[in-house]
XYZ file of C-alpha atoms in Angstrom:
235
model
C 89.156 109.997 96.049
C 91.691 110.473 99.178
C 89.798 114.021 100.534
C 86.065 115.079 99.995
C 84.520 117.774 101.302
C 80.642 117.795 100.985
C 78.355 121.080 102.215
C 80.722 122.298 104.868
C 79.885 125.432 107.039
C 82.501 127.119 109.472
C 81.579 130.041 111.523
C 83.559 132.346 114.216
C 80.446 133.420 116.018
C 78.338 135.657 113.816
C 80.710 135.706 111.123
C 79.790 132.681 108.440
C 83.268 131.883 107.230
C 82.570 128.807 104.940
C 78.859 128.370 103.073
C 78.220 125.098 101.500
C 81.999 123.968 100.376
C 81.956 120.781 98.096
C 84.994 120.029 96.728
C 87.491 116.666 96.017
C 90.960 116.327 96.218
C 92.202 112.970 94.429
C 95.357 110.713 94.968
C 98.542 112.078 93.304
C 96.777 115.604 92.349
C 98.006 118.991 93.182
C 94.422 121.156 93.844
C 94.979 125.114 94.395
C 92.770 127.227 96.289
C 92.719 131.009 95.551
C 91.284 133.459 96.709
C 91.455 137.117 98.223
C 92.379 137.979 102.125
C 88.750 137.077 103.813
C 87.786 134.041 101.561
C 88.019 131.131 103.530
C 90.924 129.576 102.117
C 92.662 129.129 105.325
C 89.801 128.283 107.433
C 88.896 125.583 104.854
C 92.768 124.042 105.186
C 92.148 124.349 109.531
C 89.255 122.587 109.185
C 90.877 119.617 107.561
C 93.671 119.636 109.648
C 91.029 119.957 113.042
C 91.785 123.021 114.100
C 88.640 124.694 113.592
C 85.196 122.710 114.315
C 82.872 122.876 111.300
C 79.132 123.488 111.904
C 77.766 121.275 109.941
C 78.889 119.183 106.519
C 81.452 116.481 106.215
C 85.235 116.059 105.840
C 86.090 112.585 104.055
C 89.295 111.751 104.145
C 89.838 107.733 102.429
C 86.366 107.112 103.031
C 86.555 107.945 106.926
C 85.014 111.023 108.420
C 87.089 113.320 110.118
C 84.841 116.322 110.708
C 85.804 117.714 114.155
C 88.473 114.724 114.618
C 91.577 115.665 116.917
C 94.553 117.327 115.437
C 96.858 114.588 116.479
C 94.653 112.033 115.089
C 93.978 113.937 111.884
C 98.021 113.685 111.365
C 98.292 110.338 112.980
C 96.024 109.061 109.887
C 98.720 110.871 107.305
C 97.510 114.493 107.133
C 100.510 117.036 107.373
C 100.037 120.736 107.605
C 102.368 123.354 106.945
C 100.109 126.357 108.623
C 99.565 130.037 107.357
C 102.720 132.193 108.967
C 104.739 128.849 109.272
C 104.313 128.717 113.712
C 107.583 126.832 114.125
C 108.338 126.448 117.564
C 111.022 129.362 117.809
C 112.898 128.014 120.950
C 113.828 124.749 119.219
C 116.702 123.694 116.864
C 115.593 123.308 113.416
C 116.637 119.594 113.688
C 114.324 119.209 116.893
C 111.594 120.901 114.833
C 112.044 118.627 112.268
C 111.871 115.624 114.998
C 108.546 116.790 116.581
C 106.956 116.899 113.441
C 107.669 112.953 113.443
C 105.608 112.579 116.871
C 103.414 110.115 115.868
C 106.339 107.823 114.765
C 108.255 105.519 116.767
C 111.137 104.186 114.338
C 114.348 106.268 115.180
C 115.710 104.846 112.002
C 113.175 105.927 109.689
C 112.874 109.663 111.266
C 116.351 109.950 111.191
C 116.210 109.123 107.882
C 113.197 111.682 106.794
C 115.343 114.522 108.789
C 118.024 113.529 106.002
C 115.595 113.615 103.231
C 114.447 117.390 104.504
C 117.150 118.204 104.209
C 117.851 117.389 100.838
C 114.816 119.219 99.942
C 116.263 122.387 101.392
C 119.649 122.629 102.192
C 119.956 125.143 103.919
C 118.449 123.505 106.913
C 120.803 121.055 106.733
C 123.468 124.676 107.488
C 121.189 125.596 110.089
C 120.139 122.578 111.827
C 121.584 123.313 115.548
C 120.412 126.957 114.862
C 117.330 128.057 116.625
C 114.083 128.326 114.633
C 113.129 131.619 115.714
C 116.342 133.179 114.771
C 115.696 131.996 111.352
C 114.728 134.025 108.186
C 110.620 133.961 107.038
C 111.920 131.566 104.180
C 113.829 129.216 105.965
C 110.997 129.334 108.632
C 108.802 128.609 105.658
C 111.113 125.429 104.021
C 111.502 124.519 107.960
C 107.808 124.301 108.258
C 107.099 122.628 104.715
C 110.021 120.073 106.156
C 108.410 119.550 109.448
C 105.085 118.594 107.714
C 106.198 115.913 105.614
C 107.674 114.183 108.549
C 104.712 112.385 109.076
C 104.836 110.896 105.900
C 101.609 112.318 104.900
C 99.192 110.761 103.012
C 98.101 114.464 101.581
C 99.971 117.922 102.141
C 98.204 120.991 103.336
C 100.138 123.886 102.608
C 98.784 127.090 103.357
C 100.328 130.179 102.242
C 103.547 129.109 101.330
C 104.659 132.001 99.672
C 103.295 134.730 102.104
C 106.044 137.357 103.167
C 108.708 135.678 101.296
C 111.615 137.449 98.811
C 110.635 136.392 94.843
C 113.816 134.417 94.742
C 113.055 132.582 98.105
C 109.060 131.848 96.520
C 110.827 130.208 93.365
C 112.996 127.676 95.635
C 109.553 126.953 97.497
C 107.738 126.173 94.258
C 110.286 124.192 93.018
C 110.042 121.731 96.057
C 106.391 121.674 95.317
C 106.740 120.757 91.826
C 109.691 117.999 92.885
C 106.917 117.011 95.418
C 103.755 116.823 92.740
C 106.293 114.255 90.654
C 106.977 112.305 93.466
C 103.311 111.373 93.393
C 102.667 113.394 96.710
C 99.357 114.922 96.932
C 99.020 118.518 97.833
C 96.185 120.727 98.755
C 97.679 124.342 97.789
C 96.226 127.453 99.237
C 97.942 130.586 97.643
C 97.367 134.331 96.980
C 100.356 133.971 93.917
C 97.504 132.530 91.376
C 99.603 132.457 88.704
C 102.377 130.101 90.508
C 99.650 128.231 92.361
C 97.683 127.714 89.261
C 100.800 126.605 87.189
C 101.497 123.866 89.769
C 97.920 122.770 89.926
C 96.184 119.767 88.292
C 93.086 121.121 89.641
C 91.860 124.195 91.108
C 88.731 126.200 92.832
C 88.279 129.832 93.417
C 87.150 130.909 96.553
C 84.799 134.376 97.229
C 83.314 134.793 100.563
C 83.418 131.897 101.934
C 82.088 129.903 98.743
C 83.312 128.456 95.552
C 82.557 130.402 92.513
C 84.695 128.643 89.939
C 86.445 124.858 89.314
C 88.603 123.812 86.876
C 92.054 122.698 85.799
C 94.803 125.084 86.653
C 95.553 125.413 82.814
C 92.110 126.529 82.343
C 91.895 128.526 85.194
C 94.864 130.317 84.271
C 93.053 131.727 80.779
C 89.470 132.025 82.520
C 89.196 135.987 81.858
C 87.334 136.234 85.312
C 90.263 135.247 87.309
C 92.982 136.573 84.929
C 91.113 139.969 86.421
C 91.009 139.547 89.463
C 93.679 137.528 90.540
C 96.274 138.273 87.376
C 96.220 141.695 86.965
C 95.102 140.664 82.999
């Protein structure tokens, strides 16, 4: 198991954002989180990436704990995080983005290589690649921050949000790279408010209701499960 999560608890203050999480996250698997605005999701994906200090519980990533651990470290050990809202650094080229994400590597070979292979992910970075981030559309912002993420050469992929704020046509190239990514082997942990895309792309997936899990399953079975074809499919 590459990622397990066992009784975690996050709070901001008085507000109790996660309550008991246990959940697992295999090698080569695609797991979904959903959820409405307010469940956790995103606090759950901060923690991982130690951003956010859990109060108790633990965060097992290959058999190491990593509750509380560094930011840098947590990436250092092959955990890449494309955040909620994307956060690229606006003053920067897109190619300099895509070289900062690589700041834990020291083989100018091998980054410039990964830049190349962003690129053929998305394309249109390569257009833009002198062009300053913050002048950027939200999707390119968004491929630009998926990019950046996978230039540590992570062991597992946070991706939080992807879609969020983005044209339908611009969410379908998004999900594609996903799906290219999923059969490359890569293993993704998918937060997403689009169930039914995130649930067609997952292997797995958990539903998430005030900060704890109410349901687990495959996405396939997830996707017929009456109770989330109400809330979250409009079914």
């Amino acid at each position: 198991m590459m990622l397990k999560i066992e009784n975690l608890n996050v709070a901001y203050g008085a507000i109790q954002a996660l309550r008991g999480i246990s959940l697992e996250v295999g090698r080569g698997e695609v797991v979904t989180l959903i959820g409405g605005n307010g469940a956790g999701k995103s606090t759950l994906i901060r923690t991982i990436a130690g951003l956010v200090h859990p109060q108790s519980g633990e965060v097992i990533f290959e058999g190491q704990s990593i509750a509380g651990m560094r930011p840098h470290r947590a990436v250092a050990l092959g955990i890449g995080h494309s955040p909620e809202g994307r956060l690229v650094f606006g003053d920067q080229s897109v190619r300099d983005n895509l070289a900062l994400g690589a700041f834990s590597r020291d083989n100018p070979a091998e980054i410039d290589a990964d830049i190349e292979n962003g690129f053929r992910l998305f394309p249109r970075l390569r257009e833009r690649q002198e062009q300053m981030a913050g002048t950027l559309s939200g999707g390119e912002q968004q491929m630009l921050a998926i990019a950046r993420a996978l230039m540590c050469r992570p062991k597992l992929l946070l991706l939080d949000e992807p879609s969020l704020g983005l044209a339908p046509l611009i969410v379908r190239e998004v999900f594609e790279v996903i799906r290219s990514l999923k059969n490359q082997g890569m293993t993704i942990l998918l937060v997403e408010q689009m169930a039914n895309l995130a649930l067609g792309v997952a292997d797995r997936a958990y539903v998430l209701e005030t900060g704890h899990i109410t349901l687990q399953g495959t996405g396939v079975d997830l996707l017929k499960d009456p109770r989330v074809r109400a809330a979250y499919l409009g079914a």
